[in-house]
Tab-separated table of C-alpha atoms in Angstrom:
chain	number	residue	atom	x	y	z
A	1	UNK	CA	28.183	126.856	94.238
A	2	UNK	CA	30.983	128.599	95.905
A	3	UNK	CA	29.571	131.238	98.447
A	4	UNK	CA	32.547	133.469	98.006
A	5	UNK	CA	32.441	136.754	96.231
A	6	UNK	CA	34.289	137.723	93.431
A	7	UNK	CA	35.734	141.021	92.965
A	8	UNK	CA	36.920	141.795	89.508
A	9	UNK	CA	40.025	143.894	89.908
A	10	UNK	CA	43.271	144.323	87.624
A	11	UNK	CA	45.409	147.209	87.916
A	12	UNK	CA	45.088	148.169	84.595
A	13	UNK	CA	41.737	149.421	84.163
A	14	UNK	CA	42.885	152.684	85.620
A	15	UNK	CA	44.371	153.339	82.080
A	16	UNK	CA	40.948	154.289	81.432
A	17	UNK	CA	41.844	158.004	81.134
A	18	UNK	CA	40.497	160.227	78.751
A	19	UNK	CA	42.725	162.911	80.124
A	20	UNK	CA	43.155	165.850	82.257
A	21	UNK	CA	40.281	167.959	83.259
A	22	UNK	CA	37.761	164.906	82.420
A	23	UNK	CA	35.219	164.202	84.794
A	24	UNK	CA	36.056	160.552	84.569
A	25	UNK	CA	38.741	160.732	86.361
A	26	UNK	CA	40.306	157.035	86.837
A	27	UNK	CA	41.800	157.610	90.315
A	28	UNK	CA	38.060	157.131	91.622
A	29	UNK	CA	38.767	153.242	90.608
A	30	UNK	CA	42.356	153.556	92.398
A	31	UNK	CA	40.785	155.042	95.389
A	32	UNK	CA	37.897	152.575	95.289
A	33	UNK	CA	40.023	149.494	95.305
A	34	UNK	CA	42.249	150.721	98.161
A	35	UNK	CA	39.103	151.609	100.645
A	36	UNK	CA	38.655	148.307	99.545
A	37	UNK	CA	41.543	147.271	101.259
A	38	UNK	CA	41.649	149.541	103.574
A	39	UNK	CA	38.540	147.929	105.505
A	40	UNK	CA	40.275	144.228	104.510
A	41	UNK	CA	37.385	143.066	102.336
A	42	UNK	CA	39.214	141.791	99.800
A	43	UNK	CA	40.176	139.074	102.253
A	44	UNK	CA	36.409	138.410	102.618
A	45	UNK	CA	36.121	137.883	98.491
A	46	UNK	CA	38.162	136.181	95.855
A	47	UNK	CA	40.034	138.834	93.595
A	48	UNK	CA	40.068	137.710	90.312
A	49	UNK	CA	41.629	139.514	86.988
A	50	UNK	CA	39.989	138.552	83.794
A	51	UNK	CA	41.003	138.357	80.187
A	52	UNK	CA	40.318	141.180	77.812
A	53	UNK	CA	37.378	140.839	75.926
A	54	UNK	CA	37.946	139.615	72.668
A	55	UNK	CA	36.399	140.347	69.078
A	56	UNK	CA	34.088	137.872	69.389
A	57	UNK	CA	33.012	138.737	72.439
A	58	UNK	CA	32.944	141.835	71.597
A	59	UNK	CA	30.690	141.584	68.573
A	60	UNK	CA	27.830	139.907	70.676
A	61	UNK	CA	26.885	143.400	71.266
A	62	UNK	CA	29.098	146.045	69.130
A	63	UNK	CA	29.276	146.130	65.125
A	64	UNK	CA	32.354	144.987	63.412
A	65	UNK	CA	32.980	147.974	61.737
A	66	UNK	CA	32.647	149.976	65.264
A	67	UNK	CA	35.637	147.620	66.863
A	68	UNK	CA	37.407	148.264	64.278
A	69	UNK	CA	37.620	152.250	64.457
A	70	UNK	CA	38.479	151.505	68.287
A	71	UNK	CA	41.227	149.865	66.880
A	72	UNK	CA	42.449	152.150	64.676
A	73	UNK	CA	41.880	155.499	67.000
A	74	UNK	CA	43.335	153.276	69.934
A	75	UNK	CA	46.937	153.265	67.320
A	76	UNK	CA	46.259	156.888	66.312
A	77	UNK	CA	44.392	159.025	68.553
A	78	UNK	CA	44.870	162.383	66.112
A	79	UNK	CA	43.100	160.477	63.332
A	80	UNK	CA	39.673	160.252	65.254
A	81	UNK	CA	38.109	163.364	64.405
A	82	UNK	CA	34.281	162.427	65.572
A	83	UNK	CA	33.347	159.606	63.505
A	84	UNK	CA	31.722	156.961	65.638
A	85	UNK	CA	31.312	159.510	68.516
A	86	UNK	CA	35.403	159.102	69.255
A	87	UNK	CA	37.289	162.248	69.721
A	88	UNK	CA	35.133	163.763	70.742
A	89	UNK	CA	34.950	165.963	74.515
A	90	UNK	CA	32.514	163.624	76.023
A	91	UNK	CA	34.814	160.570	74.330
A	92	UNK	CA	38.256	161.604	73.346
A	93	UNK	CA	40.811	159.062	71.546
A	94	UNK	CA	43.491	157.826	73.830
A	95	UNK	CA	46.327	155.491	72.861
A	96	UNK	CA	45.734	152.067	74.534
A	97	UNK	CA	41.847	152.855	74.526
A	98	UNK	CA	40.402	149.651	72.633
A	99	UNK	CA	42.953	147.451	75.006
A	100	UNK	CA	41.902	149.102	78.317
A	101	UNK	CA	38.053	149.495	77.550
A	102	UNK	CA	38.063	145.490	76.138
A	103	UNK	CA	39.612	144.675	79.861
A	104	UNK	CA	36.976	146.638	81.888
A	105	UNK	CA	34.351	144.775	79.593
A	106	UNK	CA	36.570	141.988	80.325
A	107	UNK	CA	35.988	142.125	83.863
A	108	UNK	CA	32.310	142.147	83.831
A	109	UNK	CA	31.945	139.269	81.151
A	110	UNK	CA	33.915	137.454	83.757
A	111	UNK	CA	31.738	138.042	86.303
A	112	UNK	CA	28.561	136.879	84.674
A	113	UNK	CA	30.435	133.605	83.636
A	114	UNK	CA	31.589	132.746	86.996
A	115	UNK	CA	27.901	133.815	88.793
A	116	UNK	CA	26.497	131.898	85.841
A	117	UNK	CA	28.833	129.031	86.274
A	118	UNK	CA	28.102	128.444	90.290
A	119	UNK	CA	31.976	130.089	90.774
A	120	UNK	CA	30.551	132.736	92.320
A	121	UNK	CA	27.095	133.768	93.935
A	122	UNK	CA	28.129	137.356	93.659
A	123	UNK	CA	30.715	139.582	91.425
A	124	UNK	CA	31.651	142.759	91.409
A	125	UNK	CA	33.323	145.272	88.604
A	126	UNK	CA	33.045	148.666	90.100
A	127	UNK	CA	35.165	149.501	87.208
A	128	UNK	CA	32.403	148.861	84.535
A	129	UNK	CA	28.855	150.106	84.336
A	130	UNK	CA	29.852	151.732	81.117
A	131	UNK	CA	25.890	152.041	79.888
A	132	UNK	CA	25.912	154.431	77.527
A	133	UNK	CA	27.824	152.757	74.521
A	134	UNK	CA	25.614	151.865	71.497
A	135	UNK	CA	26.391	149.471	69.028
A	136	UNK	CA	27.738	151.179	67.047
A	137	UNK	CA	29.668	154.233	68.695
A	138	UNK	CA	30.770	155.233	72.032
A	139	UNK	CA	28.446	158.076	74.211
A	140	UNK	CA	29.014	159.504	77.434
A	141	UNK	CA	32.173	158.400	78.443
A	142	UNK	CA	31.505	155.135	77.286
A	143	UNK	CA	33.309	152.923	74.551
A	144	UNK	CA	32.554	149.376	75.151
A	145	UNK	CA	29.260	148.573	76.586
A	146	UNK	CA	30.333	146.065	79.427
A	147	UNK	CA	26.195	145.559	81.024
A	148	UNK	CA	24.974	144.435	77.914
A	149	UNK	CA	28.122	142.249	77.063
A	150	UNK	CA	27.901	140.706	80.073
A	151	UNK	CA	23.962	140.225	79.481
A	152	UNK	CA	24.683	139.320	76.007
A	153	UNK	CA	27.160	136.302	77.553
A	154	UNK	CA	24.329	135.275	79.935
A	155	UNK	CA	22.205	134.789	76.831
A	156	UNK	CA	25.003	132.955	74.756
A	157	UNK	CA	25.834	130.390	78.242
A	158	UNK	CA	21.920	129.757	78.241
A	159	UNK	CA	20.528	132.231	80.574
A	160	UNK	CA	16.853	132.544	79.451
A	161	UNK	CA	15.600	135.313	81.875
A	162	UNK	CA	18.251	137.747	83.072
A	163	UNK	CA	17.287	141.253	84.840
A	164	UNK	CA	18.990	144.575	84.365
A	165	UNK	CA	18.670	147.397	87.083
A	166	UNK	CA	20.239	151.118	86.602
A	167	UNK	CA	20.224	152.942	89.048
A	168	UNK	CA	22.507	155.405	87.693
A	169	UNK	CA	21.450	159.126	87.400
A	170	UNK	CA	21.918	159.045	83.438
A	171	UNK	CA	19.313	156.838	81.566
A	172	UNK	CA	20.833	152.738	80.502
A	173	UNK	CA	20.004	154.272	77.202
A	174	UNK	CA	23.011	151.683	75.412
A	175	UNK	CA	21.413	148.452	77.118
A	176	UNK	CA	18.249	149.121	77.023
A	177	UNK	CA	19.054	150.018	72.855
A	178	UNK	CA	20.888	146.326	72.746
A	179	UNK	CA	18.266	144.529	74.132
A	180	UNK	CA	15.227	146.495	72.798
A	181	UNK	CA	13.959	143.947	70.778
A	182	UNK	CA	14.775	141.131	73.323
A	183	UNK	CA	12.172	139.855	75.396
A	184	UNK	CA	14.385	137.489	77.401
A	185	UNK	CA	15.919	140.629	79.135
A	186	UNK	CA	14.009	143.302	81.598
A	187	UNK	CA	15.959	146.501	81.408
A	188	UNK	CA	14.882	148.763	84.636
A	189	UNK	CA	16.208	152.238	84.398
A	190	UNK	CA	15.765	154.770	87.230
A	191	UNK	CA	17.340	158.352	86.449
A	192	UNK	CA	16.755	161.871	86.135
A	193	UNK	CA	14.264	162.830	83.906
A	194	UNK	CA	15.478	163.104	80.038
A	195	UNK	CA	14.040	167.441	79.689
A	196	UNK	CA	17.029	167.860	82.103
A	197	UNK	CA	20.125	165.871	81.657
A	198	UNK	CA	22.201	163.551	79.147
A	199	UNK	CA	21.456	161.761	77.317
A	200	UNK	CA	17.893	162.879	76.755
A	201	UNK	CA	16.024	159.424	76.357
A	202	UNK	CA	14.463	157.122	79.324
A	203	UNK	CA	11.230	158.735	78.707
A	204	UNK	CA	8.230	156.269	80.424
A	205	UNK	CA	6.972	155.835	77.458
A	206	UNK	CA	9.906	153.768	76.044
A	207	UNK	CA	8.746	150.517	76.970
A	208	UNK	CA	10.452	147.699	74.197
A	209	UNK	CA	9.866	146.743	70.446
A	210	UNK	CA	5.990	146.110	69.684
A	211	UNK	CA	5.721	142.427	69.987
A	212	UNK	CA	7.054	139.956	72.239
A	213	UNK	CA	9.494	142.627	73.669
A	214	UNK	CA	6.918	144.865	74.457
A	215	UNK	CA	7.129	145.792	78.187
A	216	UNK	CA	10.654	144.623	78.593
A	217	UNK	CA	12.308	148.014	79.040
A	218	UNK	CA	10.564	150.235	82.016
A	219	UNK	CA	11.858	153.604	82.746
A	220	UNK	CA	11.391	155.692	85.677
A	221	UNK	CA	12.286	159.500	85.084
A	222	UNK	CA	12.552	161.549	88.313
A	223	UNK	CA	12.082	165.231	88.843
A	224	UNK	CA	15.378	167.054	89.306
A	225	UNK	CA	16.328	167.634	92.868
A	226	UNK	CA	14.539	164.048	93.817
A	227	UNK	CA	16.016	163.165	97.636
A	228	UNK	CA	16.594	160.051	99.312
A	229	UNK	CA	13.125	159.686	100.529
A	230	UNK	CA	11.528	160.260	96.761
A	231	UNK	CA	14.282	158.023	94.879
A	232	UNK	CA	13.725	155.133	97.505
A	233	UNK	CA	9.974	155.400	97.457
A	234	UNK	CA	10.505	154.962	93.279
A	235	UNK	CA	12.770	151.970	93.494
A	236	UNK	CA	10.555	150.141	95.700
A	237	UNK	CA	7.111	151.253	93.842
A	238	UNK	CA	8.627	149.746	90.794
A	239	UNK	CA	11.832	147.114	91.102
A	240	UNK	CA	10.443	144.104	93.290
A	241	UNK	CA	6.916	143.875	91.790
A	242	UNK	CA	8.549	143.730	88.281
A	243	UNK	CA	11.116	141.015	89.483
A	244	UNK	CA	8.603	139.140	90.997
A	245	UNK	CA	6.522	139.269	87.730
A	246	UNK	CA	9.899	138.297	85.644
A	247	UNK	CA	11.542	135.783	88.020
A	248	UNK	CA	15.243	136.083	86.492
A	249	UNK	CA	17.829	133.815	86.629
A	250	UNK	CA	20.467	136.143	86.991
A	251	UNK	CA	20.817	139.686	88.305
A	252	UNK	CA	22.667	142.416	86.894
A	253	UNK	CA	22.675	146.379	88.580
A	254	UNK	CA	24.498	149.227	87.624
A	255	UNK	CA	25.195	151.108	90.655
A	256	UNK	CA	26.688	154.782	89.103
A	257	UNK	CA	27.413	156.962	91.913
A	258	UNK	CA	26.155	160.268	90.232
A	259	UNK	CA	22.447	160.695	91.925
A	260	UNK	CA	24.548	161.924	95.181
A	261	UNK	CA	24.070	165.842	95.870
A	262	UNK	CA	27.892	166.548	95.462
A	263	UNK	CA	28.152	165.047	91.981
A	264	UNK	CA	29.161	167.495	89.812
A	265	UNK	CA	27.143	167.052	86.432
A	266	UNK	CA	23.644	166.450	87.426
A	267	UNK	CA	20.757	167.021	90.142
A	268	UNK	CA	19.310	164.390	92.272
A	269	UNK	CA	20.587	164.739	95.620
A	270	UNK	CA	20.459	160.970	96.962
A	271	UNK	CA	23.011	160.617	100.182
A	272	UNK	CA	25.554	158.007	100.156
A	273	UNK	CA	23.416	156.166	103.007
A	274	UNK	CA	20.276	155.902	100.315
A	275	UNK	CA	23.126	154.571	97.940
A	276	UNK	CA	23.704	152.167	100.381
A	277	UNK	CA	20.101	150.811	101.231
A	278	UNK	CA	19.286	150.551	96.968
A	279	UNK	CA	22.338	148.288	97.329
A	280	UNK	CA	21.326	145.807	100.380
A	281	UNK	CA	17.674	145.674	98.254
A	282	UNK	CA	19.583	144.726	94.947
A	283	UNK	CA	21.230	141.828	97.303
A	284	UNK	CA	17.811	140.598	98.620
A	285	UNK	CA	16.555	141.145	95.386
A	286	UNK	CA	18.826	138.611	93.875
A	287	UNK	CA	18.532	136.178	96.650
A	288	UNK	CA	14.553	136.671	96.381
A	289	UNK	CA	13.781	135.762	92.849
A	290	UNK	CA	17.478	134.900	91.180
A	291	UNK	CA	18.480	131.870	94.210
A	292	UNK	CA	21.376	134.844	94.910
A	293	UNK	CA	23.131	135.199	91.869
A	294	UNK	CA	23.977	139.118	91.080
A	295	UNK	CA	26.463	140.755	89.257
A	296	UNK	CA	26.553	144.064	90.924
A	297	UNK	CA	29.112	147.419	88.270
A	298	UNK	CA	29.415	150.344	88.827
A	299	UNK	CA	29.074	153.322	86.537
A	300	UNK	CA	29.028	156.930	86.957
A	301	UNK	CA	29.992	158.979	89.701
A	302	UNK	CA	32.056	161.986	89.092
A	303	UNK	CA	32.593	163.537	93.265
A	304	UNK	CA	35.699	161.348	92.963
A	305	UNK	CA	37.314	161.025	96.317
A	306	UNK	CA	34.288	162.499	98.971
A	307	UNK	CA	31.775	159.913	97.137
A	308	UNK	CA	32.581	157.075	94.482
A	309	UNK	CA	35.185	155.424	96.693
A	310	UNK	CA	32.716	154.878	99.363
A	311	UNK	CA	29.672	153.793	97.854
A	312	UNK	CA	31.428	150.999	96.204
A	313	UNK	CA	33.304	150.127	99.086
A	314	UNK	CA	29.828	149.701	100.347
A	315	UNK	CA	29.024	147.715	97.373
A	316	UNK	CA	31.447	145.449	97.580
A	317	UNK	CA	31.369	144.904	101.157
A	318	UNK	CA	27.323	143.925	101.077
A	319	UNK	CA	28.196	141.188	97.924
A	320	UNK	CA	31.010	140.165	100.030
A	321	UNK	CA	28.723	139.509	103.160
A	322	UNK	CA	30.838	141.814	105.140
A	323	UNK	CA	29.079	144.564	105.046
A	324	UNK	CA	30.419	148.343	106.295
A	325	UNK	CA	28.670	149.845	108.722
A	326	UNK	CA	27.614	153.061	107.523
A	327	UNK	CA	29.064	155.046	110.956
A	328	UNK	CA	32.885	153.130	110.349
A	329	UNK	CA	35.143	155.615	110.862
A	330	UNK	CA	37.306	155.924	107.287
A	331	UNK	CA	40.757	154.096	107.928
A	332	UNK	CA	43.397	156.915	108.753
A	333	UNK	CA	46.267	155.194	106.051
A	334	UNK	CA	43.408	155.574	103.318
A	335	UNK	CA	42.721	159.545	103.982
A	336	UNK	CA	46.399	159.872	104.038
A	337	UNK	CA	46.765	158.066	100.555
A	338	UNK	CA	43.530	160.296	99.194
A	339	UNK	CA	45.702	164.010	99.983
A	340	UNK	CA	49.395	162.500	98.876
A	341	UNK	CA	47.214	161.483	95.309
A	342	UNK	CA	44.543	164.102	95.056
A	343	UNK	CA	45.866	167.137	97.669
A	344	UNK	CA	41.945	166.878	98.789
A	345	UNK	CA	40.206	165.996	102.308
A	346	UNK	CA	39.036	162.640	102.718
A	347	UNK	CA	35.715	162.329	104.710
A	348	UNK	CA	36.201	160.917	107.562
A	349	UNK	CA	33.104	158.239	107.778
A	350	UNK	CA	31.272	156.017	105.739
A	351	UNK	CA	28.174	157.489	106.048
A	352	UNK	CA	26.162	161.119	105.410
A	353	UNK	CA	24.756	160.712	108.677
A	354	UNK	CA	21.403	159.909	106.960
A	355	UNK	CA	21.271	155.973	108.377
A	356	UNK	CA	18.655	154.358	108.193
A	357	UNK	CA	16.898	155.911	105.550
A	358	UNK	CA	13.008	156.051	105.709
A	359	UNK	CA	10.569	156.316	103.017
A	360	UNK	CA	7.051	155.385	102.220
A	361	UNK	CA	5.618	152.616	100.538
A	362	UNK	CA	3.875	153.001	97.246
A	363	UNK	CA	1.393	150.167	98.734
A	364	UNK	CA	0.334	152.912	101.308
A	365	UNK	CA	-0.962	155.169	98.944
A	366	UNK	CA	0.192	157.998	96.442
A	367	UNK	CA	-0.459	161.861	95.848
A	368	UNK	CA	-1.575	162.190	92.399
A	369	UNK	CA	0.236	166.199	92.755
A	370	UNK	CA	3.104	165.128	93.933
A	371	UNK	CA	5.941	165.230	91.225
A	372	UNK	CA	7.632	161.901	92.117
A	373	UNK	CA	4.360	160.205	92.642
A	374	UNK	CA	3.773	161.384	89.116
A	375	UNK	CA	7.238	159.998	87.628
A	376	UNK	CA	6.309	156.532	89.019
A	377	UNK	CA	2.837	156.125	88.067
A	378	UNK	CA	3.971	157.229	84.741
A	379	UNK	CA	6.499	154.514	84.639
A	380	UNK	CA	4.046	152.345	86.120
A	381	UNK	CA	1.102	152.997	84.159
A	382	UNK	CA	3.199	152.421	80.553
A	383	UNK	CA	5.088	149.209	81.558
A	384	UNK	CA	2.911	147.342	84.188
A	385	UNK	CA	-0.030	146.557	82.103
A	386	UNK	CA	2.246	145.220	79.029
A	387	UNK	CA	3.653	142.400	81.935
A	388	UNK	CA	0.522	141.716	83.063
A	389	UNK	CA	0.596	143.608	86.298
A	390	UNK	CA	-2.044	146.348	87.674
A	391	UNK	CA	-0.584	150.180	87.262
């Protein structure tokens, strides 16, 4: 098996642009892959450009009649007029928009077959993450559902156990929905609770189809305003003892940027430094129980310069084994790219000034008052016991 990275990465995907004035705004992947760069970590990994993902491929997750209106509001944006949930605000029509969304599904389909195939031990497609797309319509800024196609390869290549871990601030809502009734995937979804942001689902109590999928989908829904210390504490009350219980062949995390206090369109307010740490666990996660091999996406993440291009950087920095140091002073040539593109500021470091990030173990007790003690012994309490393990 190669110990080289892979970084997924072709120019193209920043045609993902649903416009002006949308928060998902595709310079955040132009900006990301330069601070890439910029810090010379893409001489650390392999960069590799996939192909587009084709029907077939496609259709391991997504209906055939779903592709198909891509297709045909991809040629004519003016004739999607909501059907499907395209043209819509969340999900306007765009011409080129089956093409470029079949690429960045591409590029994480490509990953899972080269970690899968011993090509890689770790890949990386900051530009997908895209959890929200169901079946059989796009949601949330999502068209293609790239996770659960790459999942959905795993399974075709042979993969009998294969792990999913959100840790966006929006519920996984799409993969958990295309692998509901699939016990050979664990979908783990940490986010903000459903009574206060999109899309309204991840409730604890949504735990898999009765039957042999029962307990394969665990949900942990945090209290608005949750902090590093809180979100931390969650991931490590509920993450590792689940993996351990599961022992997956392959791991796959969704790293949206969007629980960070300056993102715009919801309210946890993780720093960039707890970002960070949820990352390096996700990498000793995978070496732990899946002998290394991770394919690590991005997602949301809507503060587009001051946040998204430095968590992944981070990301793709710990997969590479180069990791940034969380004090590195942002390279001068990138913050000088950032105004000429965006007329904004650039931060200056690669941190919040919040390294390292303490928080308390579950194992060392809980408050039974406490509001994020109460999110994960919800989540605990309606998922553990179907697996086998003690609330």
């Amino acid at each position: 098996m190669s110990g080289r990275a892979q970084l997924m990465w072709d120019e193209a995907v920043t045609g993902y642009d649903f416009g002006p004035g949308h928060p998902m705004d595709p310079v955040r992947l132009g900006l990301t892959r330069s601070l890439v760069g910029a810090f010379g970590l893409d001489r650390e990994l392999d960069v590799v450009a996939a192909k587009r993902a084709g029907d077939s491929t496609l259709r391991l997750v997504h209906r055939e009649d779903y592709v198909a209106a891509v297709k045909a509001a991809s040629a004519d944006p003016a004739s999607a007029r909501g059907a499907y949930g395209l043209g819509t605000e969340d999900d306007p029509a765009f011409a080129g928009m089956h093409e470029v969304s079949a690429l960045i599904a591409g590029q994480s389909v490509g990953a899972a077959e080269a970690v899968w195939r011993g090509e890689a031990l770790h890949a990386v497609n900051f530009s997908g993450g895209l959890h929200h797309a169901m079946p059989g319509g796009a949601s949330g800024f999502c068209v293609y559902n790239d996770p659960a196609l790459a999942i959905a390869r795993l399974l075709e290549l042979g993969a009998e156990r294969v792990a999913y871990v959100d840790v966006d601030v929006h519920h996984g809502d799409g993969v958990q929905a295309a692998f509901w009734e699939d016990p050979r995937v664990l979908t783990i979804s940490l986010h903000e609770h459903p009574r206060t942001l999109f899309p309204q689902t991840g409730w604890p109590e949504e735990t898999g189809a009765a039957g042999a999928a029962e307990g394969s989908a665990v949900n942990v829904a945090l209290p608005a305003g949750t902090g590093d210390e809180g979100w931390l504490r969650a991931f490590h009350a509920v993450v590792p003892e689940l993996l351990a219980q599961f022992r997956p062949q392959v791991l796959v995390t969704q790293h949206g940027a969007d629980t960070h206090f300056e993102d715009p369109l919801a309210h946890l307010a993780v720093s960039l430094d707890a970002q960070r740490a949820v990352q390096v666990a996700c990498h000793e996660l995978a070496h732990e129980y899946a002998e290394g091999r991770w394919v690590a996406l991005g997602g949301g993440g809507y503060a587009v310069v001051d946040v998204v291009p430095r968590s992944w950087t981070h990301l793709v920095g710990i997969a590479a084994g180069a990791p940034v140091e969380p004090a590195a002073a942002v390279p001068e040539a990138w913050r000088q790219e950032v105004f000429a593109r965006t007329r904004q500021l650039a931060p200056g470091r690669m941190t919040d000034g919040r390294w390292p990030v303490d928080w308390r173990e579950w194992e060392a007790g809980y408050d039974p008052a406490d509001r994020l003690d109460q999110a994960v012994l919800a989540a605990r309490r309606a998922a553990f016991p179907l697996r086998g393990l003690l609330p």
